[in-house]
């Protein structure tokens, strides 16, 4: 079946769609997109899409609700136009951290997002969703794309005198699989975050990092608190260099300054979110393209 690429409505999505289109030699159909004076979005798909398979790329960047809703509008326009099937690629999946009821009275936000997407898309590819289990809410056809080995390859990381650190138990599997790829050791810290104030505390632990180059792996940097706390601990234990590999660099407020002050040497992120100073970016497009071919 002929495939057609539909770049989403924001610059991040367009950049990644361009990269996928180059890798897979796919023709792109750019949606007509505007926002009415009252704030409502307008979408039109100006191409013949009948009986084709559409690959829509839409990263749920800020404002997340708008990015999400525009993906829904695109999905509906595709169905109206007679598309045969639609795949949605979400480089950054918003609302993924609210994956359970932490405090009584809260929703499971990611469940709402997934179930809504399922109404309009047959398949979903997400870059490093906060917890892979959340894909169950979409049902069959949802795939998580883990970027860390792709990043390590692009950076030419080698195992000599390197160790991987997960800054909390949630990122432990990420650290473990990267350490298997690089054939080096890994360790983790135990983080506790106050649900009301957001303050972070890490349990004291002995770490074998003296004079080693440490790669800290996590899915998201938001305020920078998690990685900065981990990095200060690593420095106290004698780490030589500290590199951070993160899928999604949100980088709120003073995050970058906080990380530098804590001793982080370099931060590498994928281009799933708008670019910020002080971060080195790795294009995720080629990896997504590999997945799209494999699951073709
Ligand atoms: C949380 O479990 C995530 O994996 C990240 O560690 C967290 O979102 C990072 O947030 P921040 O940069 O605000 O500490």
PDB file of N, CA and C in Angstrom, residues 200-260:
ATOM      1  N   UNK A 200      13.420  16.975  45.712  1.00  0.00           N
ATOM      2  CA  UNK A 200      13.996  15.640  45.464  1.00  0.00           C
ATOM      3  C   UNK A 200      15.019  15.293  46.538  1.00  0.00           C
ATOM      4  N   UNK A 201      14.949  14.055  46.996  1.00  0.00           N
ATOM      5  CA  UNK A 201      15.967  13.546  47.930  1.00  0.00           C
ATOM      6  C   UNK A 201      16.439  12.207  47.377  1.00  0.00           C
ATOM      7  N   UNK A 202      17.764  11.961  47.441  1.00  0.00           N
ATOM      8  CA  UNK A 202      18.263  10.645  47.007  1.00  0.00           C
ATOM      9  C   UNK A 202      18.854   9.916  48.205  1.00  0.00           C
ATOM     10  N   UNK A 203      18.521   8.635  48.302  1.00  0.00           N
ATOM     11  CA  UNK A 203      19.030   7.845  49.431  1.00  0.00           C
ATOM     12  C   UNK A 203      20.544   7.713  49.313  1.00  0.00           C
ATOM     13  N   UNK A 204      21.272   7.812  50.433  1.00  0.00           N
ATOM     14  CA  UNK A 204      22.740   7.669  50.384  1.00  0.00           C
ATOM     15  C   UNK A 204      23.122   6.264  49.898  1.00  0.00           C
ATOM     16  N   UNK A 205      24.187   6.192  49.109  1.00  0.00           N
ATOM     17  CA  UNK A 205      24.591   4.901  48.545  1.00  0.00           C
ATOM     18  C   UNK A 205      26.064   4.970  48.153  1.00  0.00           C
ATOM     19  N   UNK A 206      26.798   3.865  48.315  1.00  0.00           N
ATOM     20  CA  UNK A 206      28.183   3.800  47.834  1.00  0.00           C
ATOM     21  C   UNK A 206      28.163   3.531  46.331  1.00  0.00           C
ATOM     22  N   UNK A 207      28.965   4.292  45.578  1.00  0.00           N
ATOM     23  CA  UNK A 207      28.988   4.097  44.124  1.00  0.00           C
ATOM     24  C   UNK A 207      30.432   3.913  43.670  1.00  0.00           C
ATOM     25  N   UNK A 208      30.638   2.970  42.762  1.00  0.00           N
ATOM     26  CA  UNK A 208      31.982   2.728  42.247  1.00  0.00           C
ATOM     27  C   UNK A 208      32.186   3.563  40.974  1.00  0.00           C
ATOM     28  N   UNK A 209      32.419   4.860  41.176  1.00  0.00           N
ATOM     29  CA  UNK A 209      32.531   5.751  40.007  1.00  0.00           C
ATOM     30  C   UNK A 209      33.834   6.549  40.013  1.00  0.00           C
ATOM     31  N   UNK A 210      34.674   6.305  41.016  1.00  0.00           N
ATOM     32  CA  UNK A 210      35.888   7.099  41.146  1.00  0.00           C
ATOM     33  C   UNK A 210      36.743   7.046  39.878  1.00  0.00           C
ATOM     34  N   UNK A 211      37.037   8.264  39.360  1.00  0.00           N
ATOM     35  CA  UNK A 211      37.887   8.374  38.162  1.00  0.00           C
ATOM     36  C   UNK A 211      37.283   7.776  36.895  1.00  0.00           C
ATOM     37  N   UNK A 212      35.963   7.553  36.910  1.00  0.00           N
ATOM     38  CA  UNK A 212      35.309   6.998  35.718  1.00  0.00           C
ATOM     39  C   UNK A 212      34.509   8.096  35.003  1.00  0.00           C
ATOM     40  N   UNK A 213      34.251   7.840  33.729  1.00  0.00           N
ATOM     41  CA  UNK A 213      33.332   8.706  32.981  1.00  0.00           C
ATOM     42  C   UNK A 213      31.947   8.101  33.123  1.00  0.00           C
ATOM     43  N   UNK A 214      31.018   8.922  33.588  1.00  0.00           N
ATOM     44  CA  UNK A 214      29.684   8.397  33.873  1.00  0.00           C
ATOM     45  C   UNK A 214      28.675   8.936  32.865  1.00  0.00           C
ATOM     46  N   UNK A 215      27.859   8.022  32.368  1.00  0.00           N
ATOM     47  CA  UNK A 215      26.763   8.425  31.486  1.00  0.00           C
ATOM     48  C   UNK A 215      25.464   8.262  32.285  1.00  0.00           C
ATOM     49  N   UNK A 216      24.809   9.378  32.557  1.00  0.00           N
ATOM     50  CA  UNK A 216      23.539   9.332  33.282  1.00  0.00           C
ATOM     51  C   UNK A 216      22.424   9.264  32.240  1.00  0.00           C
ATOM     52  N   UNK A 217      21.515   8.310  32.424  1.00  0.00           N
ATOM     53  CA  UNK A 217      20.450   8.100  31.437  1.00  0.00           C
ATOM     54  C   UNK A 217      19.101   8.369  32.071  1.00  0.00           C
ATOM     55  N   UNK A 218      18.271   9.146  31.397  1.00  0.00           N
ATOM     56  CA  UNK A 218      16.899   9.344  31.886  1.00  0.00           C
ATOM     57  C   UNK A 218      15.997   9.677  30.698  1.00  0.00           C
ATOM     58  N   UNK A 219      14.688   9.553  30.918  1.00  0.00           N
ATOM     59  CA  UNK A 219      13.790   9.859  29.805  1.00  0.00           C
ATOM     60  C   UNK A 219      13.573  11.364  29.639  1.00  0.00           C
ATOM     61  N   UNK A 220      13.503  12.067  30.764  1.00  0.00           N
ATOM     62  CA  UNK A 220      13.125  13.488  30.703  1.00  0.00           C
ATOM     63  C   UNK A 220      14.012  14.331  31.620  1.00  0.00           C
ATOM     64  N   UNK A 221      14.403  15.507  31.147  1.00  0.00           N
ATOM     65  CA  UNK A 221      14.876  16.537  32.082  1.00  0.00           C
ATOM     66  C   UNK A 221      13.812  17.615  32.058  1.00  0.00           C
ATOM     67  N   UNK A 222      13.251  17.895  33.209  1.00  0.00           N
ATOM     68  CA  UNK A 222      12.230  18.946  33.277  1.00  0.00           C
ATOM     69  C   UNK A 222      12.827  20.146  34.028  1.00  0.00           C
ATOM     70  N   UNK A 223      12.809  20.116  35.344  1.00  0.00           N
ATOM     71  CA  UNK A 223      13.435  21.214  36.112  1.00  0.00           C
ATOM     72  C   UNK A 223      14.936  20.992  36.245  1.00  0.00           C
ATOM     73  N   UNK A 224      15.402  19.806  35.955  1.00  0.00           N
ATOM     74  CA  UNK A 224      16.828  19.478  36.105  1.00  0.00           C
ATOM     75  C   UNK A 224      17.161  18.952  37.493  1.00  0.00           C
ATOM     76  N   UNK A 225      16.194  18.971  38.404  1.00  0.00           N
ATOM     77  CA  UNK A 225      16.445  18.570  39.800  1.00  0.00           C
ATOM     78  C   UNK A 225      16.978  17.146  39.937  1.00  0.00           C
ATOM     79  N   UNK A 226      16.387  16.212  39.201  1.00  0.00           N
ATOM     80  CA  UNK A 226      16.789  14.800  39.324  1.00  0.00           C
ATOM     81  C   UNK A 226      18.256  14.617  38.933  1.00  0.00           C
ATOM     82  N   UNK A 227      18.595  15.092  37.729  1.00  0.00           N
ATOM     83  CA  UNK A 227      19.957  14.845  37.241  1.00  0.00           C
ATOM     84  C   UNK A 227      20.964  15.674  38.033  1.00  0.00           C
ATOM     85  N   UNK A 228      20.597  16.894  38.426  1.00  0.00           N
ATOM     86  CA  UNK A 228      21.530  17.731  39.190  1.00  0.00           C
ATOM     87  C   UNK A 228      21.846  17.069  40.531  1.00  0.00           C
ATOM     88  N   UNK A 229      20.836  16.505  41.180  1.00  0.00           N
ATOM     89  CA  UNK A 229      21.081  15.845  42.468  1.00  0.00           C
ATOM     90  C   UNK A 229      21.991  14.630  42.259  1.00  0.00           C
ATOM     91  N   UNK A 230      21.700  13.864  41.201  1.00  0.00           N
ATOM     92  CA  UNK A 230      22.529  12.675  40.904  1.00  0.00           C
ATOM     93  C   UNK A 230      23.966  13.094  40.591  1.00  0.00           C
ATOM     94  N   UNK A 231      24.098  14.156  39.811  1.00  0.00           N
ATOM     95  CA  UNK A 231      25.423  14.600  39.394  1.00  0.00           C
ATOM     96  C   UNK A 231      26.264  15.064  40.597  1.00  0.00           C
ATOM     97  N   UNK A 232      25.647  15.775  41.545  1.00  0.00           N
ATOM     98  CA  UNK A 232      26.398  16.211  42.745  1.00  0.00           C
ATOM     99  C   UNK A 232      26.908  14.985  43.506  1.00  0.00           C
ATOM    100  N   UNK A 233      26.068  13.951  43.583  1.00  0.00           N
ATOM    101  CA  UNK A 233      26.487  12.731  44.298  1.00  0.00           C
ATOM    102  C   UNK A 233      27.662  12.073  43.557  1.00  0.00           C
ATOM    103  N   UNK A 234      27.553  12.034  42.218  1.00  0.00           N
ATOM    104  CA  UNK A 234      28.624  11.418  41.426  1.00  0.00           C
ATOM    105  C   UNK A 234      29.948  12.161  41.613  1.00  0.00           C
ATOM    106  N   UNK A 235      29.881  13.490  41.618  1.00  0.00           N
ATOM    107  CA  UNK A 235      31.103  14.287  41.815  1.00  0.00           C
ATOM    108  C   UNK A 235      31.723  13.996  43.169  1.00  0.00           C
ATOM    109  N   UNK A 236      30.862  13.899  44.195  1.00  0.00           N
ATOM    110  CA  UNK A 236      31.387  13.604  45.552  1.00  0.00           C
ATOM    111  C   UNK A 236      32.075  12.245  45.581  1.00  0.00           C
ATOM    112  N   UNK A 237      31.612  11.336  44.737  1.00  0.00           N
ATOM    113  CA  UNK A 237      32.218   9.997  44.695  1.00  0.00           C
ATOM    114  C   UNK A 237      33.394   9.930  43.710  1.00  0.00           C
ATOM    115  N   UNK A 238      33.805  11.070  43.176  1.00  0.00           N
ATOM    116  CA  UNK A 238      35.026  11.113  42.364  1.00  0.00           C
ATOM    117  C   UNK A 238      34.854  10.859  40.881  1.00  0.00           C
ATOM    118  N   UNK A 239      33.619  10.985  40.351  1.00  0.00           N
ATOM    119  CA  UNK A 239      33.435  10.782  38.897  1.00  0.00           C
ATOM    120  C   UNK A 239      34.318  11.762  38.123  1.00  0.00           C
ATOM    121  N   UNK A 240      34.886  11.288  36.995  1.00  0.00           N
ATOM    122  CA  UNK A 240      35.798  12.144  36.226  1.00  0.00           C
ATOM    123  C   UNK A 240      35.016  13.077  35.302  1.00  0.00           C
ATOM    124  N   UNK A 241      34.195  12.494  34.459  1.00  0.00           N
ATOM    125  CA  UNK A 241      33.322  13.291  33.595  1.00  0.00           C
ATOM    126  C   UNK A 241      31.901  12.796  33.771  1.00  0.00           C
ATOM    127  N   UNK A 242      30.951  13.703  33.600  1.00  0.00           N
ATOM    128  CA  UNK A 242      29.541  13.294  33.676  1.00  0.00           C
ATOM    129  C   UNK A 242      28.841  13.735  32.396  1.00  0.00           C
ATOM    130  N   UNK A 243      28.337  12.759  31.677  1.00  0.00           N
ATOM    131  CA  UNK A 243      27.579  13.024  30.457  1.00  0.00           C
ATOM    132  C   UNK A 243      26.143  12.581  30.696  1.00  0.00           C
ATOM    133  N   UNK A 244      25.221  13.297  30.106  1.00  0.00           N
ATOM    134  CA  UNK A 244      23.810  12.945  30.283  1.00  0.00           C
ATOM    135  C   UNK A 244      23.223  12.591  28.918  1.00  0.00           C
ATOM    136  N   UNK A 245      22.550  11.442  28.861  1.00  0.00           N
ATOM    137  CA  UNK A 245      21.778  11.075  27.666  1.00  0.00           C
ATOM    138  C   UNK A 245      20.315  11.100  28.061  1.00  0.00           C
ATOM    139  N   UNK A 246      19.558  11.967  27.449  1.00  0.00           N
ATOM    140  CA  UNK A 246      18.150  12.084  27.801  1.00  0.00           C
ATOM    141  C   UNK A 246      17.325  12.098  26.519  1.00  0.00           C
ATOM    142  N   UNK A 247      16.185  11.416  26.576  1.00  0.00           N
ATOM    143  CA  UNK A 247      15.349  11.390  25.376  1.00  0.00           C
ATOM    144  C   UNK A 247      14.730  12.772  25.138  1.00  0.00           C
ATOM    145  N   UNK A 248      14.137  13.331  26.190  1.00  0.00           N
ATOM    146  CA  UNK A 248      13.354  14.563  26.030  1.00  0.00           C
ATOM    147  C   UNK A 248      13.868  15.662  26.965  1.00  0.00           C
ATOM    148  N   UNK A 249      14.426  16.712  26.388  1.00  0.00           N
ATOM    149  CA  UNK A 249      14.948  17.813  27.211  1.00  0.00           C
ATOM    150  C   UNK A 249      13.913  18.939  27.255  1.00  0.00           C
ATOM    151  N   UNK A 250      13.094  18.931  28.302  1.00  0.00           N
ATOM    152  CA  UNK A 250      12.098  20.010  28.430  1.00  0.00           C
ATOM    153  C   UNK A 250      12.800  21.279  28.901  1.00  0.00           C
ATOM    154  N   UNK A 251      13.668  21.160  29.881  1.00  0.00           N
ATOM    155  CA  UNK A 251      14.530  22.252  30.368  1.00  0.00           C
ATOM    156  C   UNK A 251      13.750  23.485  30.819  1.00  0.00           C
ATOM    157  N   UNK A 252      13.049  23.337  31.924  1.00  0.00           N
ATOM    158  CA  UNK A 252      12.289  24.466  32.465  1.00  0.00           C
ATOM    159  C   UNK A 252      13.185  25.392  33.283  1.00  0.00           C
ATOM    160  N   UNK A 253      12.871  26.665  33.263  1.00  0.00           N
ATOM    161  CA  UNK A 253      13.529  27.668  34.127  1.00  0.00           C
ATOM    162  C   UNK A 253      15.044  27.595  34.074  1.00  0.00           C
ATOM    163  N   UNK A 254      15.629  27.387  35.250  1.00  0.00           N
ATOM    164  CA  UNK A 254      17.095  27.424  35.386  1.00  0.00           C
ATOM    165  C   UNK A 254      17.734  26.040  35.217  1.00  0.00           C
ATOM    166  N   UNK A 255      17.024  25.121  34.559  1.00  0.00           N
ATOM    167  CA  UNK A 255      17.508  23.735  34.499  1.00  0.00           C
ATOM    168  C   UNK A 255      18.960  23.636  34.018  1.00  0.00           C
ATOM    169  N   UNK A 256      19.278  24.349  32.960  1.00  0.00           N
ATOM    170  CA  UNK A 256      20.622  24.171  32.393  1.00  0.00           C
ATOM    171  C   UNK A 256      21.705  24.646  33.374  1.00  0.00           C
ATOM    172  N   UNK A 257      21.463  25.798  34.021  1.00  0.00           N
ATOM    173  CA  UNK A 257      22.417  26.334  34.997  1.00  0.00           C
ATOM    174  C   UNK A 257      22.578  25.380  36.176  1.00  0.00           C
ATOM    175  N   UNK A 258      21.457  24.842  36.620  1.00  0.00           N
ATOM    176  CA  UNK A 258      21.469  23.897  37.747  1.00  0.00           C
ATOM    177  C   UNK A 258      22.341  22.677  37.417  1.00  0.00           C
ATOM    178  N   UNK A 259      22.199  22.200  36.178  1.00  0.00           N
ATOM    179  CA  UNK A 259      22.947  21.000  35.778  1.00  0.00           C
ATOM    180  C   UNK A 259      24.441  21.279  35.675  1.00  0.00           C
ATOM    181  N   UNK A 260      24.772  22.445  35.095  1.00  0.00           N
ATOM    182  CA  UNK A 260      26.186  22.803  34.969  1.00  0.00           C
ATOM    183  C   UNK A 260      26.813  22.937  36.352  1.00  0.00           C
TER     184      UNK A 260
END
